[in-house]
Coordinates of C-alpha atoms in Angstrom, one line a residue:
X274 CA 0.0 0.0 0.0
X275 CA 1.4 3.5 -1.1
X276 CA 2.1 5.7 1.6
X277 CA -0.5 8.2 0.8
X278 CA -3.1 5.6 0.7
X279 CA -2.1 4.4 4.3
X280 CA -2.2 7.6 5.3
X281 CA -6.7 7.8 4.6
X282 CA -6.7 3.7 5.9
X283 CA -5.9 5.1 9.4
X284 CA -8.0 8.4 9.2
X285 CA -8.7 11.8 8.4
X286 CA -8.3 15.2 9.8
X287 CA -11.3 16.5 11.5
X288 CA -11.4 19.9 9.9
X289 CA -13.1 21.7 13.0
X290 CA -11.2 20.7 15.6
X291 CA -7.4 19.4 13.4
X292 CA -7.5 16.1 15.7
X293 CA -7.2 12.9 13.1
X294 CA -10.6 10.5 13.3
X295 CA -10.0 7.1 13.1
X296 CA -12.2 4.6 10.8
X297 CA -14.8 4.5 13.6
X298 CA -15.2 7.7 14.5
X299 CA -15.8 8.4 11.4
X300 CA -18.7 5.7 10.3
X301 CA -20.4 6.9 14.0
X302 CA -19.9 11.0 12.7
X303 CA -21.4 9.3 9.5
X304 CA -24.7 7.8 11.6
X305 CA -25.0 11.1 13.6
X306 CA -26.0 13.1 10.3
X307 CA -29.2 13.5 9.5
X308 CA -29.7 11.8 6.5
X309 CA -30.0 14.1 3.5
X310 CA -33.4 14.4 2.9
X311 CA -33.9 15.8 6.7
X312 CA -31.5 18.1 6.0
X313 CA -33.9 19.5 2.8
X314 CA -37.0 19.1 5.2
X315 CA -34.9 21.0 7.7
X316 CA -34.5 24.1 5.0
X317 CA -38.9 23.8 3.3
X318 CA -38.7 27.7 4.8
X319 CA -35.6 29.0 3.1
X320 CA -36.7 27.0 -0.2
X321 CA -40.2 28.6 -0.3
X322 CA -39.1 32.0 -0.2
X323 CA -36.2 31.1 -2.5
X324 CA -39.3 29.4 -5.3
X325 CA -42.7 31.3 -4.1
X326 CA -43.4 30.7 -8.0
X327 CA -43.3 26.9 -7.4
X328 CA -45.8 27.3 -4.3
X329 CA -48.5 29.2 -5.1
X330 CA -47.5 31.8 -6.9
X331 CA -48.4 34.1 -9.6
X332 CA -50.0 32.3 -13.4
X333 CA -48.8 32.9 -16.6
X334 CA -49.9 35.3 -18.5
X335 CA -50.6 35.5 -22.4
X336 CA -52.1 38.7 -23.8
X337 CA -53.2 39.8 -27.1
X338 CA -50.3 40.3 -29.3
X339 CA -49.9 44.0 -30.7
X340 CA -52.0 44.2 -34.4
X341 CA -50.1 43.4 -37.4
X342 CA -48.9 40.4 -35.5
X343 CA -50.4 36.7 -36.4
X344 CA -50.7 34.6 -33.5
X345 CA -50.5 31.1 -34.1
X346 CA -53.9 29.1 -32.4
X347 CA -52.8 26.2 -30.5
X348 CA -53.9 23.4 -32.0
X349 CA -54.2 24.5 -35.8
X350 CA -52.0 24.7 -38.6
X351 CA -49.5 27.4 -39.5
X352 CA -50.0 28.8 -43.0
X353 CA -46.7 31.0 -43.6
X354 CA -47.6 31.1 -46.8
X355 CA -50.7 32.5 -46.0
X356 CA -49.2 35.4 -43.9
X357 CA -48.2 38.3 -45.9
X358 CA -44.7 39.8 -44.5
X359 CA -44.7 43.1 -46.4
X360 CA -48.1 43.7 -44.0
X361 CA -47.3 47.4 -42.2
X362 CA -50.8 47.7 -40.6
X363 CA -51.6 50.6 -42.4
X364 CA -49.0 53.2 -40.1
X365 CA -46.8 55.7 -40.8
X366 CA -43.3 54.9 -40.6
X367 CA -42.5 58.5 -39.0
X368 CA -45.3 57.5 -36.5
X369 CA -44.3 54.3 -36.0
X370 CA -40.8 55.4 -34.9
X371 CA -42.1 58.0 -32.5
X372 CA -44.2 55.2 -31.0
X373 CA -41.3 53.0 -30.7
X374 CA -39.8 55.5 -28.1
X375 CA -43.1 55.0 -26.1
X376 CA -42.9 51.3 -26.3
X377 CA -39.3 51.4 -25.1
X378 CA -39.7 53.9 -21.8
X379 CA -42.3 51.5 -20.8
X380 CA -40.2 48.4 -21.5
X381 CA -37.6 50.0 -19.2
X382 CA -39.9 51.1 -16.6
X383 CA -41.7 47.7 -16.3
X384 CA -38.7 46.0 -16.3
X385 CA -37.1 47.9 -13.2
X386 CA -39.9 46.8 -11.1
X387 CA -39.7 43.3 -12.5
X388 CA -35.8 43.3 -11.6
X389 CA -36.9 44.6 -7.9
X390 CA -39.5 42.7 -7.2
X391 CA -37.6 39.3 -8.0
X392 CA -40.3 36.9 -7.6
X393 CA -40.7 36.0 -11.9
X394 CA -38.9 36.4 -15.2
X395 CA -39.7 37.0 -18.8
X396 CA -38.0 35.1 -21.8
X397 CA -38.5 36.4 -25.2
X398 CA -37.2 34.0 -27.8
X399 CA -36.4 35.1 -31.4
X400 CA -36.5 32.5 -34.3
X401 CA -36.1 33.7 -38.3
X402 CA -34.0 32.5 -41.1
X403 CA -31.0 34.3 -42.1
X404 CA -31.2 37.8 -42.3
X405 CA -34.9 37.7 -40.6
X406 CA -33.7 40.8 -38.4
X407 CA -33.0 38.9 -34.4
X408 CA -29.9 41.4 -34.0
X409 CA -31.4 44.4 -35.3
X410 CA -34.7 43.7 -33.6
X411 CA -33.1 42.9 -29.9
X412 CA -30.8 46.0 -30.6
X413 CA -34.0 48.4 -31.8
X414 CA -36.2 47.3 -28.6
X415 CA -34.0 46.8 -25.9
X416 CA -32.2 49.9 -26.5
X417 CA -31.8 51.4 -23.0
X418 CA -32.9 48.7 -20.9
X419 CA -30.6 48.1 -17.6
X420 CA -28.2 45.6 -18.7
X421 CA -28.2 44.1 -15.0
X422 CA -31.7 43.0 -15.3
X423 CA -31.3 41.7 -19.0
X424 CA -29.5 38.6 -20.9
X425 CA -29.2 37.8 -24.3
X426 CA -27.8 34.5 -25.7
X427 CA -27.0 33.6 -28.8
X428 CA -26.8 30.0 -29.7
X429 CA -24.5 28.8 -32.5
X430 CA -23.7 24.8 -33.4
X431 CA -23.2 23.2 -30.5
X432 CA -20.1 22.1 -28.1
X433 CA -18.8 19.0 -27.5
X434 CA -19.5 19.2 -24.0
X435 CA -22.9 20.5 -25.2
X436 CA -23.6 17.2 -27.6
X437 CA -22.9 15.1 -24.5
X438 CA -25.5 16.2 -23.0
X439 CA -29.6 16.3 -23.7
X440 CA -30.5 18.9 -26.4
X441 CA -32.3 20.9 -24.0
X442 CA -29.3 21.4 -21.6
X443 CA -27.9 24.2 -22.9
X444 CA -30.6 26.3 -22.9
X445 CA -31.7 25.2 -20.0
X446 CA -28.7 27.3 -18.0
X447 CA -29.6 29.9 -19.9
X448 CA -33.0 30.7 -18.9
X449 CA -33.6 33.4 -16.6
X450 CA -33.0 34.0 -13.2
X451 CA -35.9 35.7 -11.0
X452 CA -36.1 39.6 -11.8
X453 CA -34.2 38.7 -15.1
X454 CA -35.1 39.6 -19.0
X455 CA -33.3 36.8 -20.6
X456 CA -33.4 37.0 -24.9
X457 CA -33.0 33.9 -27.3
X458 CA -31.1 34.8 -30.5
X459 CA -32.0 31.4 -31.9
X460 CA -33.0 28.8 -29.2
X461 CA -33.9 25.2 -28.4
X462 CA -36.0 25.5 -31.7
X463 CA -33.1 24.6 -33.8
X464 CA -33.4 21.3 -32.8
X465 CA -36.1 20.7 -35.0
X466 CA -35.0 23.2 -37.5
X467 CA -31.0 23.1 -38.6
X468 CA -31.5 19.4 -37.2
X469 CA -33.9 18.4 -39.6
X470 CA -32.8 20.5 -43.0
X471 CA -29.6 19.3 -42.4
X472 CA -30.4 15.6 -41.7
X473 CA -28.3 15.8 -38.4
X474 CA -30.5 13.5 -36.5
X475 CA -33.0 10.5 -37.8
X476 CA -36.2 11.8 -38.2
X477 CA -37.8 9.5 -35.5
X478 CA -36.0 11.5 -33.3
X479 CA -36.4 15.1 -34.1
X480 CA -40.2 14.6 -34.4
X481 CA -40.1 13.6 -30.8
X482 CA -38.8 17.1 -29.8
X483 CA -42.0 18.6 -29.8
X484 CA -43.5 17.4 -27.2
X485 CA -40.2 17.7 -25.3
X486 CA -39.9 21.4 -26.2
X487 CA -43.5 21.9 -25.0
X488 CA -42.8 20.1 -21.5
X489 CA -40.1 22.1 -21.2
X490 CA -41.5 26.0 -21.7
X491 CA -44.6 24.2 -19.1
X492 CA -41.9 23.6 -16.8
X493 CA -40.6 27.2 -17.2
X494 CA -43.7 28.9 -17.2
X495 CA -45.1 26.6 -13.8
X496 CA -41.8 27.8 -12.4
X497 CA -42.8 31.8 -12.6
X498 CA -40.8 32.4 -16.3
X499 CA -43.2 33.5 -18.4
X500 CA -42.2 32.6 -22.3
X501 CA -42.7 34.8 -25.1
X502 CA -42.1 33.5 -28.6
X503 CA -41.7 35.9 -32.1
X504 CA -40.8 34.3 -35.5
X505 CA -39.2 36.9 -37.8
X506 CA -41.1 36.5 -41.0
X507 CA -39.7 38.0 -44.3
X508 CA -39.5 37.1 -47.9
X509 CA -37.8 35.1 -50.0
X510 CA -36.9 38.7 -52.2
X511 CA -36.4 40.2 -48.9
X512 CA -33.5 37.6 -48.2
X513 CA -32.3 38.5 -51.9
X514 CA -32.0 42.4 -50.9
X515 CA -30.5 42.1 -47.7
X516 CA -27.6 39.7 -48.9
X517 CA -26.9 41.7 -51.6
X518 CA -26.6 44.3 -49.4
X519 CA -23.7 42.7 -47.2
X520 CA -22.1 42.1 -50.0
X521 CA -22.5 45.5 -51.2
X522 CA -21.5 47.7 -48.6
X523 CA -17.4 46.6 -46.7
X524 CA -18.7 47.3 -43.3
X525 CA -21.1 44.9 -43.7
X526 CA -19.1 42.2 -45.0
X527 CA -18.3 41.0 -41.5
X528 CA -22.3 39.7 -41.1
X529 CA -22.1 37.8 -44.7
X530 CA -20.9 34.1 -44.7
X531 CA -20.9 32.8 -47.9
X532 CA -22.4 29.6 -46.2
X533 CA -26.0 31.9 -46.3
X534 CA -25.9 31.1 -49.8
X535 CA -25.9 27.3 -49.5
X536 CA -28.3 27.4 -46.8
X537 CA -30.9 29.7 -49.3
X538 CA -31.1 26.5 -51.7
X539 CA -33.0 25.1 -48.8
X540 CA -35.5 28.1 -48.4
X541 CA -38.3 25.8 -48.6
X542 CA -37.4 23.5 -46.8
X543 CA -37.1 25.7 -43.6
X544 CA -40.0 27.3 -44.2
X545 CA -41.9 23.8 -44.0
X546 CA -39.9 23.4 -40.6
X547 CA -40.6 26.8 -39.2
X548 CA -44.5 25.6 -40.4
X549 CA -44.2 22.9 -38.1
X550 CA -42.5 24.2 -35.2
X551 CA -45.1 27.0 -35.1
X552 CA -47.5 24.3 -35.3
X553 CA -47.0 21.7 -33.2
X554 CA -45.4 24.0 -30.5
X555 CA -47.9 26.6 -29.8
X556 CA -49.2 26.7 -26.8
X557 CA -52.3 28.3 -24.5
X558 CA -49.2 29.2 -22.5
X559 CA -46.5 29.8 -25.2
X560 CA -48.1 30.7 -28.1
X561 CA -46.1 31.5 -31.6
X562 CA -45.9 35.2 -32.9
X563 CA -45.8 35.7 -36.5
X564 CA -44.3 39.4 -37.1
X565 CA -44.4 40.4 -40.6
X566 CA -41.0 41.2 -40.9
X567 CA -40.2 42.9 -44.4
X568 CA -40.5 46.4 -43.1
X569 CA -38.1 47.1 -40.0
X570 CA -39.7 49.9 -38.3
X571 CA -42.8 48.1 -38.2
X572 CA -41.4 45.1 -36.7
X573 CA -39.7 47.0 -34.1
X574 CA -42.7 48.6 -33.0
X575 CA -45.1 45.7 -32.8
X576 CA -42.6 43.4 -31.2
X577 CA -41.9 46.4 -28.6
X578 CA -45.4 47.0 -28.1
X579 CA -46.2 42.8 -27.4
X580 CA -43.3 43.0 -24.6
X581 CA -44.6 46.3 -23.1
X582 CA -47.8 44.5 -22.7
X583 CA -46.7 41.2 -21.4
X584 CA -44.5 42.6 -18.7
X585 CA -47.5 45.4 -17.9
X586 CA -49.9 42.2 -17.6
X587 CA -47.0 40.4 -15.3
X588 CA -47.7 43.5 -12.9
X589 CA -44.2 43.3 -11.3
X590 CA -44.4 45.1 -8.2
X591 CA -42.1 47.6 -5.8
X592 CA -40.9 45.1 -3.0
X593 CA -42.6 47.0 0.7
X594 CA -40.1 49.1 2.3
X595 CA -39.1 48.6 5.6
X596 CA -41.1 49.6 7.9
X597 CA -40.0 53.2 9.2
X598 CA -38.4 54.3 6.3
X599 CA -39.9 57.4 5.2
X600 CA -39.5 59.2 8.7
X601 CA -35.9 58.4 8.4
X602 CA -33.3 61.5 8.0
X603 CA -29.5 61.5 6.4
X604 CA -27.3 63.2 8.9
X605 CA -25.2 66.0 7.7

């Protein structure tokens, strides 16, 4: 036997008191632990206030997206090609861009007392194809928010470390925490998108990500995270234009991968995924958002407005001050 390996046969240092415990002492400090799960039964009062969501606290909430936006009906079938994404709702752009300010004091606003009163969270997930507008649209409404209170991840292929693990992993740590805004630029959709254009997985086992994607925005939403979901839609022409533009224009050619171009062949083959992920994964409590996506300023306003009014509906409220407070004086 190794030296060092003797050394743990006859005992270890007892780190409170630096005395070595023999074998015994050890198996009888062993037996006078309570056993894990007393120690969790020990701590229900420091987990409840840690989860109120889990234990009776506040529902979900799904309001009426702003107009212009389609909202997919859970249980019926997407028609993208059915949805126009030129559609402007008849405004002004000039107006539109005034309003857009509006939408985004409130965002801020809301989202300070969401950040204080650290009992829920909001995720907004962004799906489009290329060039749908997810930077530009995170960058338009979330201008000005308090980066302390918002997160935005931005899934590209996956890790090693990330393939050994379930699909759902990685997103999974990225959810937001309580108080949080957390933003998906791209999300755990691609795993029934990229995966299945690209015939990365067999298809017995993308079609079972559904329902797996579904359990896992219930689990989000029963645990106080309320999901918000916007597909980007635009145009096969649109696509055209704003390639040609990267191209174009040198300080744009750091956004254009000549890979875009292969992926374009497949055009219609996403859009038959996106059909079906809108489809099969919209939800009473995670419904899809179809924002017609052609025309920028519109886009930015509508998604703005939807946001304002899910985090208005949340009703995030001012923790109570302690008690006193307001009588209290700062000393010279």
């Amino acid at each position: 036997m190794s030296k060092k390996h003797g050394k743990h046969a006859e005992g270890q240092r007892d780190r409170s008191t630096g005395v070595t415990m023999s074998q015994d002492s050890l198996r009888q400090s062993a037996r006078d632990r309570p056993p894990s799960s007393a120690a969790w039964a020990g701590a229900v009062s420091e987990i409840a206030g840690a989860a109120p969501a889990l234990i009776g606290g506040h529902a979900p909430v799904v309001v009426p997206a702003a107009p212009g936006i389609v909202t997919v009906t859970p249980g019926h079938v997407c028609e993208l090609d059915r949805i126009d994404p030129d559609a402007d709702g008849g405004l002004d752009k000039a107006v539109a861009k005034e309003a857009l300010l509006a939408e985004r004091a409130r965002i801020q606003e809301l989202q300070e007392r969401l950040y204080a009163e650290r009992r829920r969270s909001l995720l907004v997930v962004f799906q489009a194809i290329d060039t749908g507008g997810k930077d530009g649209t995170i960058r338009a409404v979330l201008e000005g928010v308090n980066p302390q209170g918002c997160e935005v991840s931005s899934f590209k292929a996956p890790t090693t470390v990330e393939l050994d693990h379930d699909f759902l992993w990685r997103y999974h740590q990225r959810t937001p925490g309580r108080g949080m805004i957390g933003v998906f630029n791209r999300s755990h959709y691609e795993d029934v998108l990229v995966v299945r254009v690209k015939h990365l997985v067999p298809e017995e086992i993308w079609r079972g990500r559904y329902g797996l994607i579904n359990d896992f925005e219930r689990l989000l939403t029963a645990s106080g995270t309320q999901v918000l979901k916007f597909f980007l839609h635009i145009s096969r022409a649109e696509q055209k234009e704003r390639l040609e533009a990267r191209i174009a224009d040198p300080a744009k050619h750091w956004k254009f991968d000549p890979a875009d171009l292969v992926e374009r062949e497949s055009w219609d083959a996403y859009q038959s995924a996106f059909g079906d992920a809108l489809t099969r994964c919209s939800t009473p409590y995670a419904p899809w958002h179809v924002v017609p996506a052609n025309r920028k300023w519109f886009r930015n306003l509508v998604v703005a407005r939807t946001i304002a009014d899910t985090l208005e509906a949340m009703d995030p409220r001012y923790p109570d001050a302690p008690e006193g407070i307001a009588g209290m004086t700062v000393p010279d």
